[in-house]
Short mmCIF file of C-alpha atoms in Angstrom, two decimals:
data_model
loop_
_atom_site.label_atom_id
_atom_site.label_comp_id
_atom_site.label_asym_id
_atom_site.label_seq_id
_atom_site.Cartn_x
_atom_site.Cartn_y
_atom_site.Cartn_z
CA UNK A 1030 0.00 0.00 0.00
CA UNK A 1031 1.38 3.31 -0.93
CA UNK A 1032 3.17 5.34 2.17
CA UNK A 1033 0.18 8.06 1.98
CA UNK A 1034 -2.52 5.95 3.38
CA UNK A 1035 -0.58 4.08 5.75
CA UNK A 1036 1.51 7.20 7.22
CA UNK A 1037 -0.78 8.04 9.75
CA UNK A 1038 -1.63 4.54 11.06
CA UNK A 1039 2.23 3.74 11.03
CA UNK A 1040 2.91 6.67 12.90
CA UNK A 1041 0.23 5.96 15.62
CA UNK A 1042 2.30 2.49 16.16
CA UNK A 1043 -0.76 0.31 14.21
CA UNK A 1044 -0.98 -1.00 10.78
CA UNK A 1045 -4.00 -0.24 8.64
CA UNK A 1046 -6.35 -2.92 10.49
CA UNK A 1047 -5.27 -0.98 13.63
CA UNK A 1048 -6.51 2.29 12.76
CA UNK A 1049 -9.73 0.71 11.55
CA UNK A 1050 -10.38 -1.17 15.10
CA UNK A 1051 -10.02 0.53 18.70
CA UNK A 1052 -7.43 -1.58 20.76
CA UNK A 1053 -8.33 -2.32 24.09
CA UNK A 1054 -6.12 -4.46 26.56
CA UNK A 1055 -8.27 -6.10 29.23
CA UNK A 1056 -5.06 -7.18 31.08
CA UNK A 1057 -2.57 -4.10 32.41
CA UNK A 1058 -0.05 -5.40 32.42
CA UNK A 1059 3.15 -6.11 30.95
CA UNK A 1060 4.72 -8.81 28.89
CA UNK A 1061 8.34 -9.68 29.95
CA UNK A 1062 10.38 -10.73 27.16
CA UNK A 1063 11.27 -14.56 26.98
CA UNK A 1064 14.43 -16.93 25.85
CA UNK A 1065 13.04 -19.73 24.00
CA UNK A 1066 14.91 -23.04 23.13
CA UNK A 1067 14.38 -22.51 19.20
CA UNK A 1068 17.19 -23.19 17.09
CA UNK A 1069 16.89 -21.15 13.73
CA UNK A 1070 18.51 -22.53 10.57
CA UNK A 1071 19.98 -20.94 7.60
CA UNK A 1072 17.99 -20.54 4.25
CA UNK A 1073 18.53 -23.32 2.43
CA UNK A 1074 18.58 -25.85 5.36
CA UNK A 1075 16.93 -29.05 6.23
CA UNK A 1076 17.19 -29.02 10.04
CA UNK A 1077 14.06 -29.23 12.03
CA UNK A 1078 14.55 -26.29 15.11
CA UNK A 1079 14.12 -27.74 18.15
CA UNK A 1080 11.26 -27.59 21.03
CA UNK A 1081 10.49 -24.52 22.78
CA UNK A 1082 10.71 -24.27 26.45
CA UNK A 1083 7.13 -23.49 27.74
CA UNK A 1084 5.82 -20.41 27.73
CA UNK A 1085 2.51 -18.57 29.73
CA UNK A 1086 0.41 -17.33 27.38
CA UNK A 1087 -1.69 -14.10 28.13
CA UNK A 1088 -5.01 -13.32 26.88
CA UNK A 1089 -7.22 -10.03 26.25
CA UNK A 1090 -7.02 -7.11 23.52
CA UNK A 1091 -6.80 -5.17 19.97
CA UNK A 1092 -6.20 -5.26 16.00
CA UNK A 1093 -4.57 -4.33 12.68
CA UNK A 1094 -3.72 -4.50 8.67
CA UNK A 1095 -3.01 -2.78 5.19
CA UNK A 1096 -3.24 -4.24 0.84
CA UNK A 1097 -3.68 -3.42 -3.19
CA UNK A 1098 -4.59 -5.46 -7.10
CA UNK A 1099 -4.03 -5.97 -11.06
CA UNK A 1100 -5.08 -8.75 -14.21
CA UNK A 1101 -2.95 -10.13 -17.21
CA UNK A 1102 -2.73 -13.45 -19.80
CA UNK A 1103 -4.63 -16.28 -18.80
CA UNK A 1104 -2.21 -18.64 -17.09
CA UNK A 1105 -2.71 -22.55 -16.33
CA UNK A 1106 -6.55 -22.96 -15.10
CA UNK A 1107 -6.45 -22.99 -10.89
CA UNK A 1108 -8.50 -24.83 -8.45
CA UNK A 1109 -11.69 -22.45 -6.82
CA UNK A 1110 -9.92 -20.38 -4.58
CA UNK A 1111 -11.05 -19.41 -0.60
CA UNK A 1112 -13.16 -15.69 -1.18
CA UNK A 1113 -12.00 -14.54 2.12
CA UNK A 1114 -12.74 -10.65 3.47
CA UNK A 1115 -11.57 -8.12 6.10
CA UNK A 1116 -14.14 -6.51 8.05
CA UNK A 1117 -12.34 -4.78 10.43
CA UNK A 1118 -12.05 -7.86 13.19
CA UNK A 1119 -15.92 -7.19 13.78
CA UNK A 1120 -17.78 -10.83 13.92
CA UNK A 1121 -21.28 -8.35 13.57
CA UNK A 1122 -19.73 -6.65 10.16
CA UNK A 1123 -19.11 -10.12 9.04
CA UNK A 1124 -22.80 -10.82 9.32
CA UNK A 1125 -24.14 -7.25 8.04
CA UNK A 1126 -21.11 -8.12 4.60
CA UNK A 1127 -22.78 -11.87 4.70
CA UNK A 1128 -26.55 -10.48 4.37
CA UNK A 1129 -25.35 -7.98 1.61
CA UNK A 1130 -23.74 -10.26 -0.82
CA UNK A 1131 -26.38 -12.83 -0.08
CA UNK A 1132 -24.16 -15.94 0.88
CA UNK A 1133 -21.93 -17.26 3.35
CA UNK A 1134 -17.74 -15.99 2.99
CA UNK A 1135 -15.33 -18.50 2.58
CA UNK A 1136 -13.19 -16.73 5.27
CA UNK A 1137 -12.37 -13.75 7.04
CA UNK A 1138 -8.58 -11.90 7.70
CA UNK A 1139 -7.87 -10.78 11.10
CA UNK A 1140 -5.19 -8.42 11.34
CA UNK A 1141 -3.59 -8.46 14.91
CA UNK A 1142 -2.17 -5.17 17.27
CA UNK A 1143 1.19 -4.14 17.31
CA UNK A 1144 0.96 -0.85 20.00
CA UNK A 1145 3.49 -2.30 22.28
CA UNK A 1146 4.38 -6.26 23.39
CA UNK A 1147 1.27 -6.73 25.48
CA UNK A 1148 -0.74 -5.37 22.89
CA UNK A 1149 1.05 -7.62 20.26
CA UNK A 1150 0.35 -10.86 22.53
CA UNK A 1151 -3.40 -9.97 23.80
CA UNK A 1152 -4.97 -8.77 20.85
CA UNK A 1153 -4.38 -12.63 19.54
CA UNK A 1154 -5.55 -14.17 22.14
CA UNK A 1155 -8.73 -11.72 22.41
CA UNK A 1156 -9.27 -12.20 18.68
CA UNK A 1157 -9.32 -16.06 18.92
CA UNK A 1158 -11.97 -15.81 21.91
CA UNK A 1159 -13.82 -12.82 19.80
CA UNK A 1160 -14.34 -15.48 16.68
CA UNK A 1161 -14.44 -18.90 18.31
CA UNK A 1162 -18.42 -19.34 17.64
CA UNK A 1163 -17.64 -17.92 13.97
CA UNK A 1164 -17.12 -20.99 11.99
CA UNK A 1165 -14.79 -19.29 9.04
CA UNK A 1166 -12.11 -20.25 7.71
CA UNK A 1167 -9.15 -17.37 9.25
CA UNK A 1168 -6.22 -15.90 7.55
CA UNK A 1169 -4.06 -14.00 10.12
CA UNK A 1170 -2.31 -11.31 9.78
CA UNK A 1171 0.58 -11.06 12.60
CA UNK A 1172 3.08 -8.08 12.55
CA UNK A 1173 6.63 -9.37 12.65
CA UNK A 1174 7.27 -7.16 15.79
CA UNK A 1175 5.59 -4.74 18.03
CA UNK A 1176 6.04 -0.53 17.93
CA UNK A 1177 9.74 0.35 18.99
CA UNK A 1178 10.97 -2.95 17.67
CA UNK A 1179 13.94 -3.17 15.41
CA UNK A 1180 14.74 -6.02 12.23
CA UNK A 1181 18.62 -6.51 14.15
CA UNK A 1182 16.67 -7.82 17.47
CA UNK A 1183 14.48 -10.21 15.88
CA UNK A 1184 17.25 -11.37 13.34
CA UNK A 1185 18.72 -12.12 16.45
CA UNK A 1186 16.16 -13.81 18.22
CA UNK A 1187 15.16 -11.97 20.86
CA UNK A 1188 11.44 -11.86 19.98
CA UNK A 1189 11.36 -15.32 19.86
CA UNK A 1190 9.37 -15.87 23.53
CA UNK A 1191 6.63 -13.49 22.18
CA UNK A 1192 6.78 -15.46 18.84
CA UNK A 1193 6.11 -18.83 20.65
CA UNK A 1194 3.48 -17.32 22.92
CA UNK A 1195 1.47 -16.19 20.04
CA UNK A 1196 1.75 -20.00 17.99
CA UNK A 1197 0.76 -21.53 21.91
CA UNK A 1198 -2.59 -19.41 21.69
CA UNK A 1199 -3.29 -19.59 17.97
CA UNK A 1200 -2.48 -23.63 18.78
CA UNK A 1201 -4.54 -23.80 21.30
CA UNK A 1202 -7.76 -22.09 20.13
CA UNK A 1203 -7.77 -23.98 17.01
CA UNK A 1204 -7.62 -27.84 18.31
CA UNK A 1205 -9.27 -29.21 15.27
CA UNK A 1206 -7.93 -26.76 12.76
CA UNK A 1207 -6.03 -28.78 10.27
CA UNK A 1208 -3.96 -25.66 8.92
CA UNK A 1209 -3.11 -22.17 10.71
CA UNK A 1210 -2.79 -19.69 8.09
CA UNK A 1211 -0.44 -17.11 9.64
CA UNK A 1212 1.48 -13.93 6.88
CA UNK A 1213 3.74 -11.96 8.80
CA UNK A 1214 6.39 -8.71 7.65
CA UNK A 1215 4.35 -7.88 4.83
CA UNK A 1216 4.74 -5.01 2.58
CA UNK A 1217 8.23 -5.25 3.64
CA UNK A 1218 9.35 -3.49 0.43
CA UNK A 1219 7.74 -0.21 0.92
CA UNK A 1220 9.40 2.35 3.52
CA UNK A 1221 6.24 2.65 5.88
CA UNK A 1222 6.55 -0.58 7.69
CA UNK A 1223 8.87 -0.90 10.78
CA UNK A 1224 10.17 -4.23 9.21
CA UNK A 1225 10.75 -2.04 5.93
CA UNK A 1226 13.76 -4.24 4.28
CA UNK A 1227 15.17 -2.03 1.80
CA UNK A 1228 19.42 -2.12 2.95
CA UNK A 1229 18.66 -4.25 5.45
CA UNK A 1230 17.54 -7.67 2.96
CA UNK A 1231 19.65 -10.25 5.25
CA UNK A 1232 18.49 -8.94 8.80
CA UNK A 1233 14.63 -8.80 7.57
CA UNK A 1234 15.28 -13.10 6.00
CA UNK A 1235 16.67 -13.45 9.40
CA UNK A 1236 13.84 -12.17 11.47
CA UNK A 1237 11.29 -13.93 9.45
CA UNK A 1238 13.00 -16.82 9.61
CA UNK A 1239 12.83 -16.69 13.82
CA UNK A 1240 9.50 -15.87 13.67
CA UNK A 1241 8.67 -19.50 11.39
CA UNK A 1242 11.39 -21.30 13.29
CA UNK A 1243 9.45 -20.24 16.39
CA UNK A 1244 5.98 -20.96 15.67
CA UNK A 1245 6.84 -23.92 14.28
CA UNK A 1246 8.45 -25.35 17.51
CA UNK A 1247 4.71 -24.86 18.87
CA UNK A 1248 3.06 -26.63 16.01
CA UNK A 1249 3.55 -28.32 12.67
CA UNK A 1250 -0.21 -27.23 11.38
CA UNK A 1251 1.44 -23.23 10.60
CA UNK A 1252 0.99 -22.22 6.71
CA UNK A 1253 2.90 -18.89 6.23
CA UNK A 1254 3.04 -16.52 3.99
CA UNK A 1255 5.54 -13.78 2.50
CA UNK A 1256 4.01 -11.16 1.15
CA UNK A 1257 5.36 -8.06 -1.05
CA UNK A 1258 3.50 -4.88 -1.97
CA UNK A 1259 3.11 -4.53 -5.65
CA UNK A 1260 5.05 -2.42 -7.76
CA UNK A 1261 8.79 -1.17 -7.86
CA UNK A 1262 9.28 1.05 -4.08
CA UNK A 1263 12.86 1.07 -4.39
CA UNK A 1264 14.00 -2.81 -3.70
CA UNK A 1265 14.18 -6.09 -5.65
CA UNK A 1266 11.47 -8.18 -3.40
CA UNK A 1267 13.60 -11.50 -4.35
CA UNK A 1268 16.36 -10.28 -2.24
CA UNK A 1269 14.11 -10.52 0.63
CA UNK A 1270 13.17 -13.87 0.06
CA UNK A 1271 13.65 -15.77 2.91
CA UNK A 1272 13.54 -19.30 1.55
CA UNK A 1273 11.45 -21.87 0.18
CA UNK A 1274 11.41 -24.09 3.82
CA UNK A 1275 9.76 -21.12 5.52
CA UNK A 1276 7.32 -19.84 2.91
CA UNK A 1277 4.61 -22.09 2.02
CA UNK A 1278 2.65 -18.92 0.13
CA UNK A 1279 4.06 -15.93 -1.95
CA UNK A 1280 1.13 -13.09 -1.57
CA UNK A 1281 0.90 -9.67 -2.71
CA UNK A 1282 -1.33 -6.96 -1.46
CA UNK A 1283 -2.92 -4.45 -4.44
CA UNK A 1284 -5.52 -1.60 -4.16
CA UNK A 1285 -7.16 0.94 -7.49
CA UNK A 1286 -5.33 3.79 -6.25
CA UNK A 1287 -7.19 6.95 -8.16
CA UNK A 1288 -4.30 8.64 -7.19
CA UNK A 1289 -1.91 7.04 -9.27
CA UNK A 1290 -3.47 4.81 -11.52
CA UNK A 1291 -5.21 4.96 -14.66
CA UNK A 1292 -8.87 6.07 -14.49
CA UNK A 1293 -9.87 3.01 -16.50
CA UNK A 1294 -10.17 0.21 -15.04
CA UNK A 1295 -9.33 -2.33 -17.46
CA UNK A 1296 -6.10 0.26 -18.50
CA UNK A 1297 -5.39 0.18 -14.77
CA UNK A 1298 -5.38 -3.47 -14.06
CA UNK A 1299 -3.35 -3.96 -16.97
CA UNK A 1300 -0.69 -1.49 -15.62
CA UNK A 1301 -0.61 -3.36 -12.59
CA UNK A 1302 -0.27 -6.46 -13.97
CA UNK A 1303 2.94 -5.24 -16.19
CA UNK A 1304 4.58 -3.01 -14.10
CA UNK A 1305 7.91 -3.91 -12.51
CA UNK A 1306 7.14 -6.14 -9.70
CA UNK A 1307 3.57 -6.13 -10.59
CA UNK A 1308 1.11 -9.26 -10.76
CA UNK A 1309 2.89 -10.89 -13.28
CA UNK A 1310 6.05 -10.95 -11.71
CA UNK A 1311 4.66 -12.55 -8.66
CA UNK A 1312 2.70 -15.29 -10.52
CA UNK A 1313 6.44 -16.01 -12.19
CA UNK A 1314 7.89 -15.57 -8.94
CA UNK A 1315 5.96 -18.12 -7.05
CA UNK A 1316 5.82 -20.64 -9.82
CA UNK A 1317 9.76 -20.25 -9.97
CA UNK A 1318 9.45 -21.25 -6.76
CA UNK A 1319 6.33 -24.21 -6.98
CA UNK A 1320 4.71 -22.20 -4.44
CA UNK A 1321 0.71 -21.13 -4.83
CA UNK A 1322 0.37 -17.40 -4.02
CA UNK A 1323 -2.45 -15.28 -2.17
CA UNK A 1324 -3.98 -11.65 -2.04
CA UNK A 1325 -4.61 -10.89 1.66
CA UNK A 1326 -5.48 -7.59 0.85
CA UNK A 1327 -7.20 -6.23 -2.60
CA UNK A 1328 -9.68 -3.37 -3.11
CA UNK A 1329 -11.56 -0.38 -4.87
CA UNK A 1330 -12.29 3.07 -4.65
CA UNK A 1331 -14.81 4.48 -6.60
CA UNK A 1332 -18.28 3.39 -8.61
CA UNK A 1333 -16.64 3.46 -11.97
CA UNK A 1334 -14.85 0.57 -10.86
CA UNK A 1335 -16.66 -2.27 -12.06
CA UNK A 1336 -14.46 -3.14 -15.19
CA UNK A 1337 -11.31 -3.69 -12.74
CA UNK A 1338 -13.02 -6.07 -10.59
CA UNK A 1339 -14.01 -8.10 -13.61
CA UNK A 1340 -10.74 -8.42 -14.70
CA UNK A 1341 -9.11 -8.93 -11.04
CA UNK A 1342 -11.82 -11.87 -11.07
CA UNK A 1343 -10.33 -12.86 -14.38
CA UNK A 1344 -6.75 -13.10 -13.22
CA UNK A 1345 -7.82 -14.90 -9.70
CA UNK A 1346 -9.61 -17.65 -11.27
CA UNK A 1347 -6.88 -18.37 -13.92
CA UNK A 1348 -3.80 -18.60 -11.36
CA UNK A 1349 -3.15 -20.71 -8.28
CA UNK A 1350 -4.34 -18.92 -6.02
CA UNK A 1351 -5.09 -20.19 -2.14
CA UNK A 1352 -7.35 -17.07 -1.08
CA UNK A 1353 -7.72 -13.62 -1.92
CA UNK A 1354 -9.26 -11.38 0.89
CA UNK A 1355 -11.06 -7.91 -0.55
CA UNK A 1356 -10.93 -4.85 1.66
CA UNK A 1357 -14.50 -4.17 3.11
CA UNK A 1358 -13.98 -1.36 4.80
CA UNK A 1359 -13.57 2.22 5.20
CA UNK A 1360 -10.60 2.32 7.35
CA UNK A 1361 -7.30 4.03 5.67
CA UNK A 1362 -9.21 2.97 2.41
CA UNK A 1363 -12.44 3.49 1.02
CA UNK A 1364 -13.25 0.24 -0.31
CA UNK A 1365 -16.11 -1.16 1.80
CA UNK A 1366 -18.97 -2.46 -0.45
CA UNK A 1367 -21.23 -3.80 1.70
CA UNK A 1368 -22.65 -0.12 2.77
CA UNK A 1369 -23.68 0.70 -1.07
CA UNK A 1370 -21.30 3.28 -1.52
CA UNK A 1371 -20.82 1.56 -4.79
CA UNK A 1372 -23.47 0.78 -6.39
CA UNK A 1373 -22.10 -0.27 -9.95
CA UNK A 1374 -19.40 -2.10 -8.30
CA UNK A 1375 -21.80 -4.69 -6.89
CA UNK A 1376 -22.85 -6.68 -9.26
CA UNK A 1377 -19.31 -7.61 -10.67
CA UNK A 1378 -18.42 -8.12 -7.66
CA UNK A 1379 -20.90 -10.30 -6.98
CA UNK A 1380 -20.29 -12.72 -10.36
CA UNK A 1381 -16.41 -12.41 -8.67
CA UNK A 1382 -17.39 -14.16 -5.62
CA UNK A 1383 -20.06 -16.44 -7.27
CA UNK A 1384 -17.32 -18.38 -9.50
#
């Protein structure tokens, strides 16, 4: 997402989720940091890191998030894909976006607080209890560190008591759940992230690499996913690749931005499917890499933009795609839908999320 939506959010310690959604810790208190007996391995290796010691986990408060989208050639025909959506962590929105588009969402994307530690570690656990009688599919969104935190201290591990505290409570309120879907350090490539990687390539593959290493000690059920922001922002995105062992998805998040993209929307999708480090690139990117690929975070902007989300639709249901999750809301981004703001949009929509 381009700097000048997420500025203010960034600056308030939250990601775009965060600004949409009032954190609120029910516990005071603080979270001590927390040596953990996970061994991290280089990218490239085979060895399996080794058990964490146990860890309390603490429960209560808060949420955040951030995305963007464009079509090209048809590629090889992909299986039906999840239609997941963000609705701002609210179970009720869920049911008010359900009732609009007339049918039951394959899944929903939480996006999880970053304020400080104790907001980083409750707002999980108050999200799991805030959805348990919601039977949807989730796709998390975790940030790869809390406000104040730096790439060089997780690269080195030291986040790694928070990062098995969070896998203990995602473990543990999903029993049954086959597969955890968990993205972390996304949008890396852009300068308005904390965890931006631009300079700092090895330290960011480092730090995501604890944070899989981690979570993996907890459970083997994790799916995780690495996830660019479209377009050229100053950084090859392969150099911050941080290797096929721990990535099981490549996503992207894409938004129309009116702002900078063409007013047509079939003129626009196609200049976001071109440009350097655009869709196309990541479909080659992941299939370099036999990976399937995801959009966590996709959306429009106006009522003219009907002829985008056709072809978005287009390019979704000719790739290999896992999930794509659309933007319904009005936080940082106008794109929510189901309020009618955009009326013409609906319909194509609609056939989108019908296929």
């Amino acid at each position: 997402m381009k700097k000048q939506i997420v500025a203010a959010a960034v600056a308030a310690g939250v990601s775009l989720a965060a600004a949409a959604a009032v954190s609120s810790s029910s516990s005071g208190g603080t979270t001590s940091q927390v040596a953990t007996g996970v061994t991290v391995v280089a990218a490239g290796s085979s060895a399996v890191p080794s058990a964490a010691t146990t860890v309390s986990t603490p429960v209560a408060a808060a949420a955040a998030t951030s995305a963007v989208a464009v079509p090209a050639a048809a590629a090889t025909p992909a299986t039906s894909f999840k239609k997941s959506v963000y609705v701002g962590n609210s179970p009720a929105d869920l049911v008010a976006y359900e009732l609009w588009l007339g049918k039951r969402t394959d899944g929903v994307q939480l996006h999880t607080g970053r304020a400080g530690w104790t907001d980083w570690i409750n707002s999980i656990g108050w999200l799991v209890g805030l959805w348990r009688g919601v039977d949807r599919p989730v796709y998390w969104t975790i940030p790869l560190f809390a406000q104040g935190g730096t790439l060089a201290t997780a690269a080195a591990g030291k986040y790694n008591g928070y990062y098995v505290n969070a896998a203990r409570t995602l473990a543990q309120g999903y029993p049954n759940t086959g597969k955890i879907y968990v993205r972390t350090g996304w949008e890396f490539n852009g300068d308005w992230q904390p965890w931006a990687a631009a300079g700092k390539e090895a330290q960011y593959r480092a730090a995501y690499r604890q944070f899989v290493a981690s979570f993996r000690s907890v459970s083997s059920r994790f799916v995780f996913e690495w996830t660019p922001n479209i377009g050229d922002l100053g950084m090859n995105p392969e150099n911050a690749y941080p290797g096929d062992d721990v990535v099981d998805i490549i996503g992207m998040d894409f938004y129309y931005n009116h702002q900078w993209d063409p007013a047509d929307g079939v003129k626009a999708f196609v200049y976001r499917r071109d440009e350097k480090y655009g869709l196309a690139w990541h479909q080659a990117f992941a299939k370099r890499h036999k990976k399937p690929t995801a959009y966590a975070e996709w959306g429009i902007s106006k009522n003219s933009d009907a002829s985008y989300v056709q072809a978005v639709g287009e390019w979704f249901s000719t790739h290999n795609i896992v999930y794509a999750s659309y933007w319904n809301s009005n936080a940082a981004y106008r794109g929510k839908l189901s309020d009618n703001q955009y009326p013409a949009v609906s319909s194509a929509y609609r056939a989108l999320i019908a296929k």
